[in-house]
mmCIF file of C-alpha atoms in Angstrom:
data_model
loop_
_atom_site.group_PDB
_atom_site.id
_atom_site.type_symbol
_atom_site.label_atom_id
_atom_site.label_comp_id
_atom_site.label_asym_id
_atom_site.label_seq_id
_atom_site.Cartn_x
_atom_site.Cartn_y
_atom_site.Cartn_z
ATOM 1 C CA MET A 1 -22.515 10.011 -1.022
ATOM 2 C CA ASN A 2 -22.354 8.901 -4.676
ATOM 3 C CA SER A 3 -19.615 6.421 -5.400
ATOM 4 C CA SER A 4 -19.673 6.461 -9.222
ATOM 5 C CA VAL A 5 -16.670 7.827 -11.078
ATOM 6 C CA LEU A 6 -19.266 9.781 -13.086
ATOM 7 C CA SER A 7 -20.377 11.692 -9.988
ATOM 8 C CA GLY A 8 -19.991 15.449 -10.511
ATOM 9 C CA LYS A 9 -19.066 15.019 -14.174
ATOM 10 C CA LYS A 10 -20.664 17.013 -16.996
ATOM 11 C CA ILE A 11 -22.101 14.645 -19.588
ATOM 12 C CA LEU A 12 -23.185 15.854 -23.023
ATOM 13 C CA LEU A 13 -25.444 13.250 -24.621
ATOM 14 C CA GLY A 14 -25.896 13.324 -28.393
ATOM 15 C CA VAL A 15 -28.981 11.495 -29.645
ATOM 16 C CA SER A 16 -29.315 10.601 -33.324
ATOM 17 C CA GLY A 17 -32.312 9.283 -35.260
ATOM 18 C CA GLY A 18 -32.623 5.554 -34.704
ATOM 19 C CA ILE A 19 -35.210 3.433 -32.945
ATOM 20 C CA ALA A 20 -32.728 2.917 -30.077
ATOM 21 C CA ALA A 21 -33.258 6.598 -29.210
ATOM 22 C CA TYR A 22 -36.160 5.469 -27.006
ATOM 23 C CA LYS A 23 -33.556 3.985 -24.621
ATOM 24 C CA THR A 24 -31.969 7.387 -23.996
ATOM 25 C CA ALA A 25 -34.673 8.302 -21.460
ATOM 26 C CA HIS A 26 -33.403 5.482 -19.246
ATOM 27 C CA LEU A 27 -29.790 6.382 -20.029
ATOM 28 C CA VAL A 28 -30.322 9.971 -18.863
ATOM 29 C CA ARG A 29 -31.928 8.668 -15.647
ATOM 30 C CA LEU A 30 -28.882 6.479 -14.990
ATOM 31 C CA PHE A 31 -26.468 9.382 -15.570
ATOM 32 C CA ILE A 32 -28.418 11.511 -13.093
ATOM 33 C CA LYS A 33 -28.526 8.627 -10.610
ATOM 34 C CA ALA A 34 -24.730 8.316 -10.914
ATOM 35 C CA GLY A 35 -24.447 11.977 -9.858
ATOM 36 C CA ALA A 36 -23.633 13.456 -13.265
ATOM 37 C CA GLN A 37 -24.949 16.679 -14.810
ATOM 38 C CA VAL A 38 -26.527 16.027 -18.209
ATOM 39 C CA GLN A 39 -27.277 18.165 -21.256
ATOM 40 C CA VAL A 40 -28.798 16.652 -24.394
ATOM 41 C CA ILE A 41 -28.380 17.476 -28.088
ATOM 42 C CA MET A 42 -30.753 15.784 -30.520
ATOM 43 C CA THR A 43 -30.648 15.514 -34.284
ATOM 44 C CA PRO A 44 -33.915 16.632 -35.904
ATOM 45 C CA ALA A 45 -34.656 13.020 -36.930
ATOM 46 C CA SER A 46 -34.243 11.700 -33.382
ATOM 47 C CA LYS A 47 -37.301 13.670 -32.257
ATOM 48 C CA ASP A 48 -39.455 11.158 -34.165
ATOM 49 C CA PHE A 49 -38.394 8.483 -31.652
ATOM 50 C CA VAL A 50 -38.207 10.328 -28.308
ATOM 51 C CA THR A 51 -39.475 13.779 -27.408
ATOM 52 C CA PRO A 52 -37.250 16.650 -26.310
ATOM 53 C CA LEU A 53 -39.714 17.235 -23.444
ATOM 54 C CA THR A 54 -38.998 13.750 -22.069
ATOM 55 C CA LEU A 55 -35.230 14.209 -22.116
ATOM 56 C CA SER A 56 -35.464 17.793 -20.851
ATOM 57 C CA THR A 57 -37.588 16.701 -17.888
ATOM 58 C CA LEU A 58 -35.238 13.847 -17.002
ATOM 59 C CA SER A 59 -32.000 15.826 -17.483
ATOM 60 C CA LYS A 60 -33.425 18.954 -15.762
ATOM 61 C CA ASN A 61 -31.923 21.003 -18.598
ATOM 62 C CA PRO A 62 -33.155 22.389 -21.930
ATOM 63 C CA VAL A 63 -32.675 20.057 -24.891
ATOM 64 C CA TYR A 64 -30.966 21.442 -27.995
ATOM 65 C CA SER A 65 -31.667 20.293 -31.549
ATOM 66 C CA SER A 66 -31.090 23.267 -33.834
ATOM 67 C CA PHE A 67 -28.704 26.198 -34.182
ATOM 68 C CA PHE A 68 -31.498 28.710 -33.751
ATOM 69 C CA ASP A 69 -34.645 28.541 -31.586
ATOM 70 C CA GLU A 70 -37.247 30.411 -33.602
ATOM 71 C CA ASP A 71 -39.967 29.898 -31.001
ATOM 72 C CA GLN A 72 -38.168 32.256 -28.605
ATOM 73 C CA ASP A 73 -39.421 35.867 -28.662
ATOM 74 C CA ASN A 74 -36.141 37.351 -29.793
ATOM 75 C CA GLY A 75 -34.600 34.201 -31.219
ATOM 76 C CA VAL A 76 -31.822 32.340 -29.434
ATOM 77 C CA TRP A 77 -28.650 30.983 -31.021
ATOM 78 C CA ASN A 78 -27.517 27.700 -29.485
ATOM 79 C CA ASN A 79 -23.759 27.998 -29.198
ATOM 80 C CA HIS A 80 -22.254 24.636 -30.155
ATOM 81 C CA VAL A 81 -18.780 25.746 -29.006
ATOM 82 C CA GLU A 82 -20.042 26.561 -25.498
ATOM 83 C CA LEU A 83 -21.820 23.201 -25.282
ATOM 84 C CA ALA A 84 -18.676 21.367 -26.382
ATOM 85 C CA LEU A 85 -16.459 23.223 -23.904
ATOM 86 C CA TRP A 86 -18.946 22.614 -21.060
ATOM 87 C CA ALA A 87 -18.693 18.831 -21.295
ATOM 88 C CA ASP A 88 -16.275 16.563 -19.465
ATOM 89 C CA TYR A 89 -17.426 13.698 -21.704
ATOM 90 C CA PHE A 90 -19.470 13.591 -24.915
ATOM 91 C CA ILE A 91 -21.526 10.420 -25.407
ATOM 92 C CA ILE A 92 -23.281 9.872 -28.737
ATOM 93 C CA ALA A 93 -25.951 7.235 -28.255
ATOM 94 C CA PRO A 94 -27.499 5.978 -30.391
ATOM 95 C CA ALA A 95 -24.923 6.670 -33.097
ATOM 96 C CA THR A 96 -26.588 5.765 -36.399
ATOM 97 C CA ALA A 97 -24.689 4.895 -39.593
ATOM 98 C CA ASN A 98 -25.628 8.326 -40.948
ATOM 99 C CA THR A 99 -24.345 10.212 -37.892
ATOM 100 C CA LEU A 100 -21.164 8.108 -37.731
ATOM 101 C CA SER A 101 -20.436 8.897 -41.392
ATOM 102 C CA LYS A 102 -20.957 12.615 -40.764
ATOM 103 C CA MET A 103 -18.665 12.470 -37.714
ATOM 104 C CA ALA A 104 -15.961 10.623 -39.681
ATOM 105 C CA ASN A 105 -16.073 12.957 -42.669
ATOM 106 C CA GLY A 106 -16.911 16.305 -41.086
ATOM 107 C CA ASN A 107 -20.284 16.644 -42.824
ATOM 108 C CA CYS A 108 -21.550 19.380 -40.530
ATOM 109 C CA ASP A 109 -25.256 19.834 -41.231
ATOM 110 C CA ASN A 110 -26.752 19.767 -37.721
ATOM 111 C CA LEU A 111 -26.051 20.983 -34.192
ATOM 112 C CA LEU A 112 -24.878 17.587 -32.930
ATOM 113 C CA ILE A 113 -22.133 17.308 -35.572
ATOM 114 C CA ALA A 114 -21.069 20.957 -35.112
ATOM 115 C CA THR A 115 -20.733 20.332 -31.381
ATOM 116 C CA TYR A 116 -18.839 17.077 -31.998
ATOM 117 C CA LEU A 117 -16.352 18.879 -34.261
ATOM 118 C CA SER A 118 -15.824 21.504 -31.522
ATOM 119 C CA ALA A 119 -15.377 19.008 -28.682
ATOM 120 C CA LYS A 120 -12.087 18.885 -26.796
ATOM 121 C CA CYS A 121 -13.258 16.305 -24.263
ATOM 122 C CA PRO A 122 -13.209 12.497 -24.706
ATOM 123 C CA VAL A 123 -15.923 11.331 -27.115
ATOM 124 C CA TYR A 124 -17.678 7.959 -26.815
ATOM 125 C CA PHE A 125 -20.130 6.592 -29.378
ATOM 126 C CA ALA A 126 -22.586 3.702 -29.139
ATOM 127 C CA PRO A 127 -23.477 2.422 -32.623
ATOM 128 C CA ALA A 128 -27.058 1.330 -33.303
ATOM 129 C CA MET A 129 -28.183 -0.064 -36.661
ATOM 130 C CA ASP A 130 -29.211 -3.237 -38.438
ATOM 131 C CA PHE A 131 -26.752 -6.128 -38.762
ATOM 132 C CA ASP A 132 -25.968 -5.620 -42.479
ATOM 133 C CA MET A 133 -25.436 -1.893 -41.967
ATOM 134 C CA TYR A 134 -23.170 -2.584 -38.982
ATOM 135 C CA LYS A 135 -20.938 -4.844 -41.093
ATOM 136 C CA HIS A 136 -20.965 -2.692 -44.246
ATOM 137 C CA PRO A 137 -17.473 -1.516 -45.347
ATOM 138 C CA SER A 138 -18.533 2.151 -45.160
ATOM 139 C CA THR A 139 -19.603 1.722 -41.526
ATOM 140 C CA LEU A 140 -16.419 -0.154 -40.684
ATOM 141 C CA ASP A 141 -14.501 2.697 -42.333
ATOM 142 C CA SER A 142 -16.334 5.185 -40.079
ATOM 143 C CA PHE A 143 -15.402 3.101 -37.017
ATOM 144 C CA TYR A 144 -11.760 3.065 -38.107
ATOM 145 C CA LYS A 145 -11.600 6.820 -38.739
ATOM 146 C CA LEU A 146 -13.303 7.685 -35.456
ATOM 147 C CA LYS A 147 -10.931 5.456 -33.498
ATOM 148 C CA GLN A 148 -8.035 7.157 -35.280
ATOM 149 C CA PHE A 149 -9.452 10.485 -34.075
ATOM 150 C CA GLY A 150 -9.231 9.123 -30.508
ATOM 151 C CA ASN A 151 -12.975 8.516 -30.146
ATOM 152 C CA ILE A 152 -13.984 5.443 -28.165
ATOM 153 C CA ILE A 153 -16.540 2.924 -29.392
ATOM 154 C CA ILE A 154 -19.023 1.369 -26.969
ATOM 155 C CA PRO A 155 -19.499 -1.919 -28.833
ATOM 156 C CA ALA A 156 -22.932 -2.818 -30.100
ATOM 157 C CA GLU A 157 -24.583 -5.907 -28.690
ATOM 158 C CA LYS A 158 -26.073 -8.975 -30.370
ATOM 159 C CA GLY A 159 -29.794 -9.653 -30.252
ATOM 160 C CA GLU A 160 -33.109 -9.016 -31.914
ATOM 161 C CA LEU A 161 -33.069 -5.976 -34.205
ATOM 162 C CA ALA A 162 -35.856 -3.636 -35.285
ATOM 163 C CA SER A 163 -35.888 -5.309 -38.723
ATOM 164 C CA GLY A 164 -36.848 -8.602 -37.127
ATOM 165 C CA LEU A 165 -33.415 -10.049 -37.825
ATOM 166 C CA SER A 166 -31.109 -11.138 -35.054
ATOM 167 C CA GLY A 167 -27.424 -10.225 -34.898
ATOM 168 C CA GLU A 168 -24.892 -7.556 -34.005
ATOM 169 C CA GLY A 169 -25.949 -3.918 -34.137
ATOM 170 C CA ARG A 170 -28.185 -3.337 -31.095
ATOM 171 C CA MET A 171 -27.134 -0.285 -29.125
ATOM 172 C CA ALA A 172 -25.575 -1.329 -25.830
ATOM 173 C CA GLU A 173 -28.169 -1.342 -23.057
ATOM 174 C CA PRO A 174 -28.116 1.848 -20.909
ATOM 175 C CA GLU A 175 -26.788 -0.071 -17.851
ATOM 176 C CA ASN A 176 -23.976 -1.479 -20.006
ATOM 177 C CA ILE A 177 -23.128 1.965 -21.387
ATOM 178 C CA ILE A 178 -22.773 3.286 -17.823
ATOM 179 C CA SER A 179 -20.681 0.258 -16.830
ATOM 180 C CA PHE A 180 -18.444 0.650 -19.915
ATOM 181 C CA LEU A 181 -17.850 4.335 -19.152
ATOM 182 C CA GLU A 182 -17.101 3.725 -15.476
ATOM 183 C CA LYS A 183 -14.611 0.946 -16.233
ATOM 184 C CA ASP A 184 -12.915 2.935 -18.993
ATOM 185 C CA LEU A 185 -12.609 6.077 -16.870
ATOM 186 C CA LEU A 186 -11.339 4.137 -13.848
ATOM 187 C CA SER A 187 -8.670 2.415 -15.960
ATOM 188 C CA LYS A 188 -7.279 5.832 -16.920
ATOM 189 C CA LEU A 189 -7.165 7.342 -13.431
ATOM 190 C CA PRO A 190 -3.674 8.176 -12.087
ATOM 191 C CA LEU A 191 -3.855 5.971 -8.963
ATOM 192 C CA THR A 192 -5.434 2.916 -10.593
ATOM 193 C CA GLY A 193 -3.622 -0.186 -9.326
ATOM 194 C CA LYS A 194 -2.317 1.575 -6.200
ATOM 195 C CA LYS A 195 -3.278 0.557 -2.662
ATOM 196 C CA VAL A 196 -3.414 3.347 -0.086
ATOM 197 C CA LEU A 197 -3.619 2.992 3.703
ATOM 198 C CA ILE A 198 -5.129 6.002 5.496
ATOM 199 C CA THR A 199 -5.695 6.577 9.207
ATOM 200 C CA ALA A 200 -8.347 9.030 10.375
ATOM 201 C CA GLY A 201 -10.074 10.435 13.427
ATOM 202 C CA PRO A 202 -9.177 10.331 17.126
ATOM 203 C CA THR A 203 -8.395 7.381 19.352
ATOM 204 C CA TYR A 204 -10.182 6.761 22.643
ATOM 205 C CA GLU A 205 -8.037 5.421 25.481
ATOM 206 C CA ALA A 206 -10.182 3.810 28.178
ATOM 207 C CA ILE A 207 -9.953 4.912 31.824
ATOM 208 C CA ASP A 208 -12.785 2.648 32.960
ATOM 209 C CA PRO A 209 -15.796 1.095 31.187
ATOM 210 C CA VAL A 210 -17.496 4.493 30.686
ATOM 211 C CA ARG A 211 -14.687 7.083 30.535
ATOM 212 C CA PHE A 212 -11.859 7.658 28.116
ATOM 213 C CA ILE A 213 -9.114 10.076 27.090
ATOM 214 C CA GLY A 214 -9.729 11.426 23.588
ATOM 215 C CA ASN A 215 -9.413 14.523 21.416
ATOM 216 C CA HIS A 216 -11.534 16.732 19.158
ATOM 217 C CA SER A 217 -10.532 15.209 15.796
ATOM 218 C CA SER A 218 -13.629 14.713 13.616
ATOM 219 C CA GLY A 219 -11.893 12.432 11.113
ATOM 220 C CA LYS A 220 -13.013 14.656 8.217
ATOM 221 C CA MET A 221 -9.504 15.212 6.859
ATOM 222 C CA GLY A 222 -8.748 11.490 6.614
ATOM 223 C CA PHE A 223 -12.176 10.680 5.163
ATOM 224 C CA ASP A 224 -11.774 13.409 2.515
ATOM 225 C CA ILE A 225 -8.343 12.066 1.567
ATOM 226 C CA ALA A 226 -9.776 8.547 1.314
ATOM 227 C CA LYS A 227 -12.639 9.635 -0.929
ATOM 228 C CA ILE A 228 -10.406 11.625 -3.280
ATOM 229 C CA ALA A 229 -7.792 8.839 -3.443
ATOM 230 C CA ALA A 230 -10.535 6.364 -4.360
ATOM 231 C CA ASN A 231 -11.965 8.750 -6.960
ATOM 232 C CA HIS A 232 -8.498 8.833 -8.531
ATOM 233 C CA GLY A 233 -8.529 5.048 -8.887
ATOM 234 C CA ALA A 234 -6.836 3.900 -5.673
ATOM 235 C CA GLU A 235 -7.934 0.957 -3.575
ATOM 236 C CA VAL A 236 -8.170 2.449 -0.087
ATOM 237 C CA ILE A 237 -7.951 0.918 3.373
ATOM 238 C CA LEU A 238 -9.335 3.530 5.776
ATOM 239 C CA VAL A 239 -8.592 2.838 9.440
ATOM 240 C CA SER A 240 -10.719 5.205 11.492
ATOM 241 C CA GLY A 241 -11.002 5.914 15.179
ATOM 242 C CA PRO A 242 -14.425 6.778 16.678
ATOM 243 C CA THR A 243 -16.258 9.254 14.427
ATOM 244 C CA HIS A 244 -19.816 9.914 13.265
ATOM 245 C CA LEU A 245 -18.658 9.987 9.634
ATOM 246 C CA GLU A 246 -19.832 7.297 7.209
ATOM 247 C CA MET A 247 -18.188 6.024 4.033
ATOM 248 C CA ASN A 248 -19.928 4.225 1.199
ATOM 249 C CA HIS A 249 -17.517 3.720 -1.681
ATOM 250 C CA PRO A 250 -16.785 0.421 -3.457
ATOM 251 C CA SER A 251 -13.037 1.153 -3.473
ATOM 252 C CA ILE A 252 -12.796 1.988 0.248
ATOM 253 C CA ASN A 253 -12.533 -0.645 2.963
ATOM 254 C CA LEU A 254 -13.489 1.149 6.199
ATOM 255 C CA ILE A 255 -12.057 -0.452 9.348
ATOM 256 C CA ARG A 256 -13.322 1.076 12.594
ATOM 257 C CA VAL A 257 -11.100 0.984 15.678
ATOM 258 C CA LYS A 258 -11.121 2.630 19.114
ATOM 259 C CA SER A 259 -7.711 2.750 20.751
ATOM 260 C CA ALA A 260 -4.189 3.531 19.572
ATOM 261 C CA GLU A 261 -3.350 -0.152 20.045
ATOM 262 C CA ASP A 262 -6.271 -1.164 17.795
ATOM 263 C CA MET A 263 -5.101 1.281 15.131
ATOM 264 C CA TYR A 264 -1.500 0.076 15.444
ATOM 265 C CA GLU A 265 -2.546 -3.532 14.846
ATOM 266 C CA ALA A 266 -4.742 -2.649 11.861
ATOM 267 C CA CYS A 267 -1.977 -0.588 10.227
ATOM 268 C CA PHE A 268 0.584 -3.351 10.615
ATOM 269 C CA LYS A 269 -1.846 -5.869 9.173
ATOM 270 C CA TYR A 270 -2.103 -3.964 5.876
ATOM 271 C CA PHE A 271 1.093 -1.908 5.557
ATOM 272 C CA ASP A 272 3.087 -4.516 3.623
ATOM 273 C CA SER A 273 0.420 -4.694 0.912
ATOM 274 C CA VAL A 274 0.167 -0.942 0.147
ATOM 275 C CA GLU A 275 2.160 1.531 -1.934
ATOM 276 C CA VAL A 276 1.130 4.620 0.039
ATOM 277 C CA ALA A 277 0.355 5.244 3.726
ATOM 278 C CA ILE A 278 -1.114 8.500 5.034
ATOM 279 C CA ALA A 279 -1.281 8.934 8.808
ATOM 280 C CA ALA A 280 -4.000 11.570 9.214
ATOM 281 C CA ALA A 281 -5.364 10.260 12.534
ATOM 282 C CA ALA A 282 -4.906 12.166 15.782
ATOM 283 C CA VAL A 283 -3.548 9.239 17.791
ATOM 284 C CA ALA A 284 -3.285 9.601 21.575
ATOM 285 C CA ASP A 285 0.313 9.950 22.758
ATOM 286 C CA TYR A 286 -0.512 8.499 26.170
ATOM 287 C CA LYS A 287 -2.989 6.022 27.618
ATOM 288 C CA PRO A 288 -3.913 5.012 31.183
ATOM 289 C CA LYS A 289 -1.442 2.479 32.516
ATOM 290 C CA ILE A 290 -4.230 0.613 34.302
ATOM 291 C CA ILE A 291 -7.832 0.436 33.046
ATOM 292 C CA ALA A 292 -10.326 0.072 35.890
ATOM 293 C CA SER A 293 -12.638 -2.900 35.399
ATOM 294 C CA GLN A 294 -15.518 -1.084 37.106
ATOM 295 C CA LYS A 295 -16.700 2.516 36.879
ATOM 296 C CA ILE A 296 -14.502 4.659 39.142
ATOM 297 C CA LYS A 297 -16.557 6.252 41.937
ATOM 298 C CA LYS A 298 -16.264 9.916 42.892
ATOM 299 C CA GLN A 299 -14.539 9.944 46.296
ATOM 300 C CA ASP A 300 -11.408 12.020 46.861
ATOM 301 C CA GLU A 301 -10.959 15.710 46.088
ATOM 302 C CA THR A 302 -8.211 14.854 43.622
ATOM 303 C CA PHE A 303 -7.716 11.878 41.375
ATOM 304 C CA VAL A 304 -4.494 10.788 39.670
ATOM 305 C CA ILE A 305 -4.296 8.650 36.552
ATOM 306 C CA GLU A 306 -0.908 7.228 35.694
ATOM 307 C CA LEU A 307 -0.295 7.354 31.959
ATOM 308 C CA GLU A 308 2.115 5.501 29.733
ATOM 309 C CA LYS A 309 3.165 6.141 26.148
ATOM 310 C CA THR A 310 1.207 4.566 23.320
ATOM 311 C CA LYS A 311 3.048 2.906 20.451
ATOM 312 C CA ASP A 312 4.125 5.432 17.834
ATOM 313 C CA ILE A 313 2.339 4.061 14.767
ATOM 314 C CA LEU A 314 3.993 6.355 12.224
ATOM 315 C CA ALA A 315 7.538 5.827 13.558
ATOM 316 C CA SER A 316 6.952 2.070 13.621
ATOM 317 C CA LEU A 317 5.796 2.103 9.989
ATOM 318 C CA GLY A 318 8.815 4.224 9.059
ATOM 319 C CA LYS A 319 11.140 1.597 10.520
ATOM 320 C CA ILE A 320 9.748 -1.224 8.372
ATOM 321 C CA LYS A 321 9.110 0.898 5.278
ATOM 322 C CA LYS A 322 10.336 -0.588 2.013
ATOM 323 C CA ASN A 323 9.143 1.313 -1.052
ATOM 324 C CA GLN A 324 6.022 2.822 0.480
ATOM 325 C CA PHE A 325 5.408 6.555 0.083
ATOM 326 C CA LEU A 326 4.840 7.522 3.724
ATOM 327 C CA ILE A 327 3.004 10.725 4.661
ATOM 328 C CA GLY A 328 2.608 12.045 8.193
ATOM 329 C CA PHE A 329 0.780 14.960 9.802
ATOM 330 C CA ALA A 330 2.162 17.327 12.410
ATOM 331 C CA LEU A 331 0.118 19.677 14.575
ATOM 332 C CA GLU A 332 2.443 22.241 16.129
ATOM 333 C CA THR A 333 2.104 25.436 18.137
ATOM 334 C CA GLU A 334 5.745 26.655 18.203
ATOM 335 C CA ASN A 335 8.913 26.211 16.131
ATOM 336 C CA GLU A 336 6.634 24.460 13.672
ATOM 337 C CA ILE A 337 9.002 24.015 10.731
ATOM 338 C CA GLU A 338 11.938 22.754 12.820
ATOM 339 C CA HIS A 339 9.806 20.285 14.753
ATOM 340 C CA ALA A 340 8.269 19.015 11.509
ATOM 341 C CA LYS A 341 11.715 18.507 9.949
ATOM 342 C CA GLN A 342 12.828 16.546 13.008
ATOM 343 C CA LYS A 343 9.751 14.368 12.691
ATOM 344 C CA ILE A 344 10.549 13.641 9.011
ATOM 345 C CA GLN A 345 13.998 12.320 9.975
ATOM 346 C CA LYS A 346 12.944 10.556 13.149
ATOM 347 C CA LYS A 347 10.022 8.740 11.522
ATOM 348 C CA ASN A 348 11.530 8.167 8.057
ATOM 349 C CA LEU A 349 8.807 10.083 6.213
ATOM 350 C CA ASP A 350 8.636 11.110 2.560
ATOM 351 C CA LEU A 351 6.300 14.025 3.200
ATOM 352 C CA ILE A 352 4.821 15.781 6.203
ATOM 353 C CA VAL A 353 1.657 17.898 6.273
ATOM 354 C CA LEU A 354 2.162 20.586 8.891
ATOM 355 C CA ASN A 355 -0.804 22.179 10.673
ATOM 356 C CA SER A 356 -0.286 25.154 12.930
ATOM 357 C CA LEU A 357 -2.815 26.034 15.608
ATOM 358 C CA ASN A 358 -1.540 29.588 15.233
ATOM 359 C CA ASP A 359 -3.268 29.823 11.844
ATOM 360 C CA LYS A 360 -6.874 31.037 11.997
ATOM 361 C CA GLY A 361 -9.275 28.518 10.468
ATOM 362 C CA ALA A 362 -6.871 25.563 10.777
ATOM 363 C CA GLY A 363 -6.834 22.513 13.019
ATOM 364 C CA PHE A 364 -9.690 20.632 14.695
ATOM 365 C CA GLY A 365 -13.303 21.678 14.420
ATOM 366 C CA HIS A 366 -13.008 23.696 11.210
ATOM 367 C CA SER A 367 -14.177 22.940 7.675
ATOM 368 C CA THR A 368 -10.988 24.624 6.451
ATOM 369 C CA ASN A 369 -7.315 23.953 6.951
ATOM 370 C CA LYS A 370 -4.038 25.739 6.289
ATOM 371 C CA VAL A 371 -1.097 23.440 5.819
ATOM 372 C CA THR A 372 2.545 23.514 4.852
ATOM 373 C CA PHE A 373 4.086 20.647 2.912
ATOM 374 C CA ILE A 374 7.651 19.633 3.778
ATOM 375 C CA ASP A 375 9.259 16.769 1.875
ATOM 376 C CA LYS A 376 12.151 14.515 2.893
ATOM 377 C CA ASN A 377 14.593 16.934 1.228
ATOM 378 C CA PHE A 378 13.232 19.687 3.518
ATOM 379 C CA VAL A 379 11.625 21.593 0.645
ATOM 380 C CA VAL A 380 9.012 23.779 2.385
ATOM 381 C CA GLU A 381 5.798 24.666 0.530
ATOM 382 C CA PRO A 382 3.259 26.807 2.449
ATOM 383 C CA MET A 383 -0.322 26.576 1.153
ATOM 384 C CA ASP A 384 -3.234 29.012 1.401
ATOM 385 C CA LEU A 385 -6.218 28.499 3.695
ATOM 386 C CA LYS A 386 -8.484 26.038 1.879
ATOM 387 C CA THR A 387 -11.389 23.704 2.477
ATOM 388 C CA LYS A 388 -10.361 20.321 3.851
ATOM 389 C CA GLU A 389 -11.509 18.763 0.556
ATOM 390 C CA ALA A 390 -9.096 21.049 -1.344
ATOM 391 C CA VAL A 391 -6.256 20.191 1.055
ATOM 392 C CA ALA A 392 -7.043 16.491 0.545
ATOM 393 C CA GLN A 393 -6.813 17.025 -3.223
ATOM 394 C CA ASP A 394 -3.412 18.733 -2.777
ATOM 395 C CA ILE A 395 -2.172 15.713 -0.787
ATOM 396 C CA ILE A 396 -3.368 13.303 -3.491
ATOM 397 C CA ASN A 397 -1.664 15.500 -6.118
ATOM 398 C CA LYS A 398 1.614 15.061 -4.213
ATOM 399 C CA ILE A 399 1.211 11.277 -4.449
ATOM 400 C CA ILE A 400 0.428 11.475 -8.176
ATOM 401 C CA GLN A 401 3.507 13.693 -8.728
ATOM 402 C CA HIS A 402 5.653 11.182 -6.840
ATOM 403 C CA TYR A 403 4.643 8.331 -9.132
ATOM 404 C CA ASP A 404 4.855 10.481 -12.286
ATOM 405 C CA ALA A 405 8.391 11.620 -11.459
#
C-alpha cells in the first residue's frame, strides 16, 4: 500500500531546456515510486539535455514535445487541451527564465506553454537558472505574475551552478520537489489538523486458552475508512480487533487488540484527544463469565457457557462526549430504521451507518456494502450498493460536511 498523498494522482511534468533537465529522469522515478501516473511534455530545447526515450521509458507513457508528430504514418496532433484536463497537478521542472517569461506573458510558441495556458489544475514550477538570472528584475517579475495567477513556486536552492558560480538558482533536488509537493498538498486537505479514532474488525472473547467467541467481521470497512481519512489529512488512531489486514501509513497509528475489554480501554485512552470517533468494529455483545485456565475437555453430551454483557463502548463514549463527532454502525435484520433511531438517542450519536442483512451484497464477507445514513435529526439517506471503499469515502464526506457547515 502506497502512503504518499501523490498516490493515484495524475502528474503532468513539463520539462524546459536547462541543464537541470537531466534531473527529471530521477524525478519521474520518484513520482512513479510514490504511486502517481506521469505524462511528460518537453520543450524542443530540453531534448538537448535529456532524451524523450529516457523519460518515456521511466514514465511508461509517450513523451510529447510538439503539436504534430510527423513521424507517424498519418500524422498525429497532440491535443494540449486533453493533456491539461488529464492532469491533477502540473509540475514544470526545470522552469528556465525563458519558459517562466513565456508562462507569465502568454507567449505561446510550444506545446508546453499551450498546455500550461489550458491547465485548470494546480500548477507548480521549479525555477532553474544561474544566480544573476534568478535575481534579475525580469525574472522576479515573472515570479510575481505567476504567483498572482495562483501558480506555486518550488523555491530554487543554493549551491554550485553550471556556470561555476555558487549561489541561488539550482533547481530543487527531485527528493525535495516531492517533499514540497506532499507537504503542500497535505496542508490543503480538508481533515488536516483533525484527529480521528476508528475501531475495526471483530473481537475475540476467550472461552479457554484455545477457544473463543467471535464473528465474521474482516475489518475491511474500518481499515478503508482509516486509509481514506488519512489521505484527507487526518491523523488516525485505528483500534483493530484480530484481522489479517495490514496498514502502513505514516498518519495511521494501528493498535491491535483482542477482546471487547481491550478495545474499550484503548478507545478511552484516546477519545479525549480526538475530534471524530467512528465505531466500525463488530464488538461482541457478550463474553464468557468465567474463562477456563486450561483447555476444556470433551466430556458431556451438552456443554453450557454462562455469558455476561460486555461494556458498550459506543454508549460509554457517547456519555462522555464533548465536541466529538461520533459515528456508530448498526447491523439490523428487522425494523432497521426504528432500531437505528433508538440507538442514535440511546448512545448520543451524531450519525449512524445502518447495514441491513436483508440487502444482497451487504454485511460481512462482501467487498460491497449498502448502507443508510441517519443523522441525529433523524434525516434518513439511503445509499446505493457500493464498494466498501466508496462507502468509506461517503462516511468521510459526511465528516468533511460537518466541519464545513
